[in-house]
């Protein structure tokens, strides 16, 4: 089937845009794009006229947790949730993601192989949802960050074996909890959980098997170790140190030089949810003191030459998967990161970071037809991303007008 999508504005996801744009879709792929004058609809083509809207690539959220609720007590609830409950949550979250224009997610920590099954069920058309790049379960130390749902591994050999086990079970990538975090009592966000040798063992084995590695790293000590070990994607990259929070410029320069991705994994609990409503390990005063330095560090990372991906950590405290667009609004309207940069970071750059750069993330001939129509122009009003009118995935309209088509 051939479809021509027209809209007043076209954003390609790589920083380019056109007025009166059109995208020609053939089967599951994009065949051509151009202005409406250039691109005449072939005979028999279906025409989707977006009128004054914007046509753009589907959003890519490079850091989510499908098995978590994303409600205020998400972290606490996840500690006692059964696998069956997590499976149901994952199906619900997949539905919410596609409904709001998130056509691809990378899941960075479920339990067992739940998200692998969800991914496969979506691909088979059993349930609606985005494309899922799944790490299955993350690696953590015994009793470490998110140990209740992760795979505990404590030595280089255990890391290697865990990587093999996860890939055997269908994992697309490997996630390492490289430091403690705020969601797990007893873990330490200020300390690395692994040695260089341990990071390296998991990373080399994953690379040998053709899989990329993402590491959750809050403190600068863990950022440095993960970077040196050759990890592909630094999650959170919070630059914590015993005295507070601040970018280490020499390390940031090295991240840029190596081309390592930074994925913000920046949940709503850091910018949108009242501090009194947050229930996690860090106390209120401790969190409040870090807010401004964290915002400054994010601006600094976007300004540097590093490849920064705007990802949500959906599923963590008070961060719902269908509110990704609110994070993008915060980055543009509060932190003053240029809108096109934020859009690129949540489309083509995010796709590249999760290993799908050749398949999705931008409007280009040959790419999968994962396409949105949004009401407004997000390059001048980022809130347009909260008004997704039509969602196409692999050339099929899968959601629109607040409905998901099953
Ligand atoms: Zn996370």
Tab-separated table of N, CA and C in Angstrom, residues 18-141:
chain	number	residue	atom	x	y	z
A	18	UNK	N	11.150	21.436	6.432
A	18	UNK	CA	10.615	21.917	5.153
A	18	UNK	C	9.233	22.490	5.400
A	19	UNK	N	8.861	23.509	4.647
A	19	UNK	CA	7.467	23.958	4.683
A	19	UNK	C	6.682	23.185	3.635
A	20	UNK	N	5.398	23.003	3.900
A	20	UNK	CA	4.523	22.252	2.984
A	20	UNK	C	5.162	20.932	2.564
A	21	UNK	N	5.474	20.131	3.567
A	21	UNK	CA	6.187	18.884	3.324
A	21	UNK	C	5.258	17.715	3.033
A	22	UNK	N	5.854	16.691	2.452
A	22	UNK	CA	5.102	15.467	2.174
A	22	UNK	C	6.037	14.272	2.309
A	23	UNK	N	5.471	13.163	2.777
A	23	UNK	CA	6.242	11.923	2.918
A	23	UNK	C	5.485	10.824	2.192
A	24	UNK	N	6.180	10.146	1.308
A	24	UNK	CA	5.561	9.044	0.576
A	24	UNK	C	5.988	7.735	1.225
A	25	UNK	N	4.982	6.940	1.608
A	25	UNK	CA	5.238	5.673	2.302
A	25	UNK	C	4.806	4.525	1.400
A	26	UNK	N	5.704	3.567	1.245
A	26	UNK	CA	5.376	2.393	0.432
A	26	UNK	C	5.581	1.154	1.299
A	27	UNK	N	4.499	0.456	1.597
A	27	UNK	CA	4.604	-0.690	2.500
A	27	UNK	C	5.012	-0.216	3.879
A	28	UNK	N	6.070	-0.819	4.426
A	28	UNK	CA	6.483	-0.422	5.780
A	28	UNK	C	7.585	0.638	5.779
A	29	UNK	N	7.943	1.121	4.584
A	29	UNK	CA	9.085	2.043	4.518
A	29	UNK	C	8.764	3.395	3.889
A	30	UNK	N	9.633	4.344	4.195
A	30	UNK	CA	9.541	5.663	3.562
A	30	UNK	C	10.187	5.552	2.179
A	31	UNK	N	9.445	6.028	1.170
A	31	UNK	CA	9.983	5.938	-0.189
A	31	UNK	C	10.624	7.261	-0.612
A	32	UNK	N	9.986	8.361	-0.233
A	32	UNK	CA	10.512	9.668	-0.643
A	32	UNK	C	9.953	10.745	0.266
A	33	UNK	N	10.652	11.889	0.315
A	33	UNK	CA	10.068	13.050	0.969
A	33	UNK	C	10.469	14.308	0.225
A	34	UNK	N	9.664	15.328	0.376
A	34	UNK	CA	9.935	16.581	-0.321
A	34	UNK	C	8.818	17.555	-0.033
A	35	UNK	N	8.728	18.594	-0.871
A	35	UNK	CA	7.606	19.514	-0.697
A	35	UNK	C	6.379	18.910	-1.382
A	36	UNK	N	5.229	19.446	-1.043
A	36	UNK	CA	3.991	18.914	-1.638
A	36	UNK	C	3.963	19.148	-3.147
A	37	UNK	N	4.644	20.209	-3.605
A	37	UNK	CA	4.707	20.461	-5.052
A	37	UNK	C	5.557	19.408	-5.753
A	38	UNK	N	6.629	19.020	-5.082
A	38	UNK	CA	7.553	18.051	-5.702
A	38	UNK	C	6.988	16.638	-5.734
A	39	UNK	N	6.193	16.324	-4.711
A	39	UNK	CA	5.822	14.925	-4.505
A	39	UNK	C	4.347	14.696	-4.848
A	40	UNK	N	4.090	14.348	-6.096
A	40	UNK	CA	2.706	14.073	-6.498
A	40	UNK	C	2.327	12.672	-6.022
A	41	UNK	N	1.102	12.494	-5.541
A	41	UNK	CA	0.711	11.154	-5.073
A	41	UNK	C	0.569	10.193	-6.247
A	42	UNK	N	1.156	9.015	-6.158
A	42	UNK	CA	0.966	8.038	-7.225
A	42	UNK	C	-0.505	7.628	-7.301
A	43	UNK	N	-0.905	7.130	-8.428
A	43	UNK	CA	-2.302	6.727	-8.596
A	43	UNK	C	-2.680	5.664	-7.560
A	44	UNK	N	-3.823	5.847	-6.951
A	44	UNK	CA	-4.307	4.862	-5.981
A	44	UNK	C	-3.754	5.047	-4.578
A	45	UNK	N	-2.863	6.042	-4.409
A	45	UNK	CA	-2.277	6.234	-3.075
A	45	UNK	C	-3.319	6.789	-2.114
A	46	UNK	N	-3.238	6.334	-0.884
A	46	UNK	CA	-4.084	6.929	0.149
A	46	UNK	C	-3.428	8.241	0.570
A	47	UNK	N	-4.243	9.270	0.797
A	47	UNK	CA	-3.661	10.552	1.202
A	47	UNK	C	-4.096	10.885	2.624
A	48	UNK	N	-3.110	11.159	3.465
A	48	UNK	CA	-3.411	11.641	4.815
A	48	UNK	C	-3.023	13.112	4.824
A	49	UNK	N	-4.025	13.976	4.917
A	49	UNK	CA	-3.753	15.412	4.852
A	49	UNK	C	-3.678	15.980	6.260
A	50	UNK	N	-2.462	16.291	6.689
A	50	UNK	CA	-2.255	16.828	8.034
A	50	UNK	C	-2.557	18.317	8.146
A	51	UNK	N	-2.977	18.949	7.047
A	51	UNK	CA	-3.343	20.370	7.098
A	51	UNK	C	-2.240	21.216	7.711
A	52	UNK	N	-2.554	21.914	8.792
A	52	UNK	CA	-1.588	22.814	9.430
A	52	UNK	C	-0.658	22.129	10.420
A	53	UNK	N	-0.679	20.814	10.436
A	53	UNK	CA	0.138	20.100	11.423
A	53	UNK	C	1.584	19.911	10.941
A	54	UNK	N	2.359	19.192	11.773
A	54	UNK	CA	3.750	18.876	11.425
A	54	UNK	C	3.897	17.366	11.295
A	55	UNK	N	4.584	16.949	10.237
A	55	UNK	CA	4.902	15.528	10.080
A	55	UNK	C	6.359	15.333	10.508
A	56	UNK	N	6.594	14.297	11.290
A	56	UNK	CA	7.937	14.086	11.865
A	56	UNK	C	8.122	12.613	12.215
A	57	UNK	N	9.358	12.201	12.520
A	57	UNK	CA	9.552	10.801	12.900
A	57	UNK	C	8.942	10.493	14.268
A	58	UNK	N	8.596	9.241	14.503
A	58	UNK	CA	8.132	8.821	15.818
A	58	UNK	C	9.207	9.065	16.864
A	59	UNK	N	8.773	9.287	18.105
A	59	UNK	CA	9.728	9.548	19.187
A	59	UNK	C	10.403	8.249	19.629
A	60	UNK	N	11.643	8.390	20.085
A	60	UNK	CA	12.422	7.247	20.570
A	60	UNK	C	12.837	7.556	22.006
A	61	UNK	N	12.331	6.788	22.954
A	61	UNK	CA	12.728	6.983	24.355
A	61	UNK	C	13.751	5.898	24.693
A	62	UNK	N	14.991	6.319	24.870
A	62	UNK	CA	16.112	5.374	24.992
A	62	UNK	C	16.299	4.812	26.398
A	63	UNK	N	15.423	5.186	27.324
A	63	UNK	CA	15.585	4.649	28.688
A	63	UNK	C	14.220	4.567	29.367
A	64	UNK	N	13.628	3.386	29.327
A	64	UNK	CA	12.354	3.177	30.033
A	64	UNK	C	12.408	1.865	30.806
A	65	UNK	N	11.429	1.730	31.705
A	65	UNK	CA	11.233	0.469	32.437
A	65	UNK	C	9.768	0.090	32.280
A	66	UNK	N	9.501	-0.774	31.321
A	66	UNK	CA	8.110	-1.130	31.026
A	66	UNK	C	7.421	-1.816	32.201
A	67	UNK	N	8.171	-2.503	33.047
A	67	UNK	CA	7.529	-3.302	34.109
A	67	UNK	C	7.180	-2.482	35.347
A	68	UNK	N	7.523	-1.199	35.360
A	68	UNK	CA	7.245	-0.376	36.545
A	68	UNK	C	6.017	0.503	36.321
A	69	UNK	N	5.413	0.953	37.425
A	69	UNK	CA	4.175	1.724	37.294
A	69	UNK	C	4.416	3.151	36.820
A	70	UNK	N	5.525	3.763	37.249
A	70	UNK	CA	5.729	5.178	36.947
A	70	UNK	C	4.892	6.082	37.839
A	71	UNK	N	4.256	5.502	38.844
A	71	UNK	CA	3.475	6.326	39.776
A	71	UNK	C	4.392	6.801	40.911
A	72	UNK	N	3.820	7.551	41.865
A	72	UNK	CA	4.638	8.174	42.917
A	72	UNK	C	5.430	7.145	43.729
A	73	UNK	N	4.847	5.944	43.904
A	73	UNK	CA	5.526	4.938	44.717
A	73	UNK	C	6.101	3.819	43.852
A	74	UNK	N	6.445	4.173	42.637
A	74	UNK	CA	6.873	3.176	41.656
A	74	UNK	C	8.016	2.296	42.163
A	75	UNK	N	9.043	2.919	42.718
A	75	UNK	CA	10.221	2.154	43.137
A	75	UNK	C	9.863	1.204	44.280
A	76	UNK	N	9.098	1.710	45.233
A	76	UNK	CA	8.710	0.878	46.376
A	76	UNK	C	7.824	-0.280	45.909
A	77	UNK	N	6.854	0.026	45.044
A	77	UNK	CA	5.941	-1.010	44.556
A	77	UNK	C	6.685	-2.091	43.775
A	78	UNK	N	7.699	-1.675	43.031
A	78	UNK	CA	8.427	-2.645	42.201
A	78	UNK	C	9.189	-3.649	43.055
A	79	UNK	N	9.514	-3.259	44.283
A	79	UNK	CA	10.281	-4.171	45.140
A	79	UNK	C	9.456	-5.381	45.561
A	80	UNK	N	8.123	-5.244	45.517
A	80	UNK	CA	7.291	-6.365	45.957
A	80	UNK	C	6.405	-6.926	44.836
A	81	UNK	N	6.472	-6.330	43.649
A	81	UNK	CA	5.590	-6.776	42.561
A	81	UNK	C	5.969	-8.182	42.100
A	82	UNK	N	4.959	-8.971	41.754
A	82	UNK	CA	5.236	-10.294	41.201
A	82	UNK	C	5.550	-10.158	39.713
A	83	UNK	N	6.111	-11.210	39.153
A	83	UNK	CA	6.421	-11.190	37.716
A	83	UNK	C	5.148	-11.036	36.897
A	84	UNK	N	4.063	-11.662	37.367
A	84	UNK	CA	2.793	-11.567	36.633
A	84	UNK	C	2.287	-10.125	36.618
A	85	UNK	N	2.391	-9.455	37.768
A	85	UNK	CA	1.970	-8.045	37.820
A	85	UNK	C	2.836	-7.189	36.899
A	86	UNK	N	4.125	-7.493	36.879
A	86	UNK	CA	5.035	-6.716	36.023
A	86	UNK	C	4.708	-6.915	34.545
A	87	UNK	N	4.338	-8.123	34.186
A	87	UNK	CA	3.975	-8.394	32.790
A	87	UNK	C	2.760	-7.555	32.385
A	88	UNK	N	1.775	-7.497	33.273
A	88	UNK	CA	0.569	-6.713	32.967
A	88	UNK	C	0.919	-5.229	32.832
A	89	UNK	N	1.767	-4.736	33.724
A	89	UNK	CA	2.189	-3.330	33.632
A	89	UNK	C	2.921	-3.059	32.322
A	90	UNK	N	3.734	-4.012	31.914
A	90	UNK	CA	4.509	-3.817	30.678
A	90	UNK	C	3.583	-3.720	29.469
A	91	UNK	N	2.536	-4.538	29.458
A	91	UNK	CA	1.571	-4.484	28.346
A	91	UNK	C	0.860	-3.129	28.351
A	92	UNK	N	0.477	-2.680	29.549
A	92	UNK	CA	-0.187	-1.373	29.660
A	92	UNK	C	0.738	-0.243	29.200
A	93	UNK	N	1.994	-0.289	29.639
A	93	UNK	CA	2.928	0.782	29.274
A	93	UNK	C	3.236	0.797	27.778
A	94	UNK	N	3.280	-0.382	27.176
A	94	UNK	CA	3.508	-0.450	25.729
A	94	UNK	C	2.361	0.252	25.003
A	95	UNK	N	1.156	0.030	25.483
A	95	UNK	CA	-0.048	0.655	24.918
A	95	UNK	C	0.036	2.183	25.046
A	96	UNK	N	0.408	2.652	26.256
A	96	UNK	CA	0.470	4.099	26.493
A	96	UNK	C	1.563	4.763	25.653
A	97	UNK	N	2.657	4.053	25.462
A	97	UNK	CA	3.760	4.625	24.679
A	97	UNK	C	3.318	4.872	23.242
A	98	UNK	N	2.757	3.865	22.621
A	98	UNK	CA	2.402	4.010	21.207
A	98	UNK	C	1.282	5.042	21.044
A	99	UNK	N	0.395	5.108	22.024
A	99	UNK	CA	-0.702	6.079	21.978
A	99	UNK	C	-0.178	7.514	21.924
A	100	UNK	N	0.967	7.750	22.569
A	100	UNK	CA	1.489	9.115	22.668
A	100	UNK	C	2.662	9.367	21.712
A	101	UNK	N	2.789	8.516	20.706
A	101	UNK	CA	3.763	8.805	19.654
A	101	UNK	C	5.170	8.307	19.911
A	102	UNK	N	5.355	7.529	20.982
A	102	UNK	CA	6.671	6.931	21.235
A	102	UNK	C	6.683	5.594	20.492
A	103	UNK	N	7.318	5.577	19.334
A	103	UNK	CA	7.241	4.397	18.470
A	103	UNK	C	8.381	3.417	18.709
A	104	UNK	N	9.392	3.851	19.480
A	104	UNK	CA	10.492	2.947	19.842
A	104	UNK	C	10.925	3.245	21.273
A	105	UNK	N	11.156	2.194	22.038
A	105	UNK	CA	11.743	2.371	23.374
A	105	UNK	C	12.896	1.389	23.543
A	106	UNK	N	13.834	1.780	24.383
A	106	UNK	CA	14.814	0.804	24.864
A	106	UNK	C	14.502	0.574	26.332
A	107	UNK	N	14.232	-0.674	26.669
A	107	UNK	CA	13.947	-0.993	28.067
A	107	UNK	C	15.254	-1.352	28.763
A	108	UNK	N	15.557	-0.604	29.827
A	108	UNK	CA	16.840	-0.811	30.508
A	108	UNK	C	16.678	-1.418	31.893
A	109	UNK	N	15.813	-2.398	31.989
A	109	UNK	CA	15.754	-3.121	33.247
A	109	UNK	C	14.365	-3.570	33.591
A	110	UNK	N	14.099	-4.850	33.282
A	110	UNK	CA	12.859	-5.477	33.701
A	110	UNK	C	13.213	-6.590	34.663
A	111	UNK	N	12.398	-7.634	34.646
A	111	UNK	CA	12.664	-8.786	35.507
A	111	UNK	C	12.632	-10.031	34.628
A	112	UNK	N	13.638	-10.878	34.759
A	112	UNK	CA	13.698	-12.054	33.903
A	112	UNK	C	13.631	-11.629	32.444
A	113	UNK	N	12.808	-12.343	31.679
A	113	UNK	CA	12.707	-12.043	30.245
A	113	UNK	C	11.333	-11.469	29.881
A	114	UNK	N	10.698	-10.793	30.843
A	114	UNK	CA	9.366	-10.232	30.610
A	114	UNK	C	9.367	-9.301	29.392
A	115	UNK	N	10.321	-8.373	29.339
A	115	UNK	CA	10.265	-7.382	28.254
A	115	UNK	C	10.656	-7.984	26.902
A	116	UNK	N	11.361	-9.110	26.942
A	116	UNK	CA	11.651	-9.823	25.686
A	116	UNK	C	10.345	-10.402	25.132
A	117	UNK	N	9.530	-10.977	26.017
A	117	UNK	CA	8.229	-11.516	25.590
A	117	UNK	C	7.308	-10.410	25.103
A	118	UNK	N	7.334	-9.278	25.798
A	118	UNK	CA	6.493	-8.149	25.383
A	118	UNK	C	6.940	-7.669	24.006
A	119	UNK	N	8.244	-7.515	23.831
A	119	UNK	CA	8.793	-7.110	22.521
A	119	UNK	C	8.300	-8.051	21.418
A	120	UNK	N	8.428	-9.350	21.664
A	120	UNK	CA	8.065	-10.323	20.631
A	120	UNK	C	6.555	-10.323	20.365
A	121	UNK	N	5.765	-10.115	21.413
A	121	UNK	CA	4.310	-10.090	21.238
A	121	UNK	C	3.882	-8.864	20.436
A	122	UNK	N	4.573	-7.751	20.646
A	122	UNK	CA	4.291	-6.549	19.847
A	122	UNK	C	4.674	-6.817	18.389
A	123	UNK	N	5.855	-7.392	18.190
A	123	UNK	CA	6.322	-7.644	16.815
A	123	UNK	C	5.387	-8.598	16.064
A	124	UNK	N	4.785	-9.530	16.803
A	124	UNK	CA	3.863	-10.482	16.157
A	124	UNK	C	2.468	-9.895	15.973
A	125	UNK	N	2.225	-8.709	16.534
A	125	UNK	CA	0.912	-8.086	16.399
A	125	UNK	C	-0.099	-8.578	17.421
A	126	UNK	N	0.363	-9.268	18.451
A	126	UNK	CA	-0.553	-9.761	19.483
A	126	UNK	C	-1.074	-8.605	20.341
A	127	UNK	N	-0.174	-7.691	20.690
A	127	UNK	CA	-0.561	-6.504	21.469
A	127	UNK	C	0.019	-5.263	20.781
A	128	UNK	N	-0.631	-4.097	20.982
A	128	UNK	CA	-0.061	-2.881	20.395
A	128	UNK	C	1.111	-2.386	21.232
A	129	UNK	N	2.016	-1.674	20.596
A	129	UNK	CA	3.139	-1.118	21.348
A	129	UNK	C	4.235	-0.651	20.427
A	130	UNK	N	5.246	-0.040	21.020
A	130	UNK	CA	6.379	0.462	20.234
A	130	UNK	C	7.351	-0.670	19.888
A	131	UNK	N	8.300	-0.387	19.039
A	131	UNK	CA	9.435	-1.296	18.897
A	131	UNK	C	10.155	-1.294	20.238
A	132	UNK	N	10.608	-2.438	20.680
A	132	UNK	CA	11.283	-2.522	21.977
A	132	UNK	C	12.684	-3.083	21.777
A	133	UNK	N	13.665	-2.338	22.253
A	133	UNK	CA	15.030	-2.860	22.369
A	133	UNK	C	15.178	-3.202	23.841
A	134	UNK	N	15.409	-4.481	24.132
A	134	UNK	CA	15.319	-4.934	25.521
A	134	UNK	C	16.651	-5.438	26.057
A	135	UNK	N	16.954	-5.033	27.294
A	135	UNK	CA	18.130	-5.614	27.973
A	135	UNK	C	17.706	-6.807	28.822
A	136	UNK	N	16.405	-7.148	28.795
A	136	UNK	CA	15.842	-8.181	29.690
A	136	UNK	C	16.038	-7.710	31.132
A	137	UNK	N	16.939	-8.328	31.869
A	137	UNK	CA	17.226	-7.866	33.234
A	137	UNK	C	18.599	-7.188	33.233
A	138	UNK	N	18.763	-6.213	34.112
A	138	UNK	CA	20.058	-5.527	34.209
A	138	UNK	C	21.006	-6.322	35.106
A	139	UNK	N	22.290	-6.024	34.991
A	139	UNK	CA	23.286	-6.616	35.886
A	139	UNK	C	23.492	-5.686	37.080
A	140	UNK	N	23.502	-6.266	38.262
A	140	UNK	CA	23.809	-5.469	39.450
A	140	UNK	C	24.606	-6.331	40.424
A	141	UNK	N	25.135	-5.692	41.451
A	141	UNK	CA	25.867	-6.451	42.468
A	141	UNK	C	24.877	-7.089	43.442
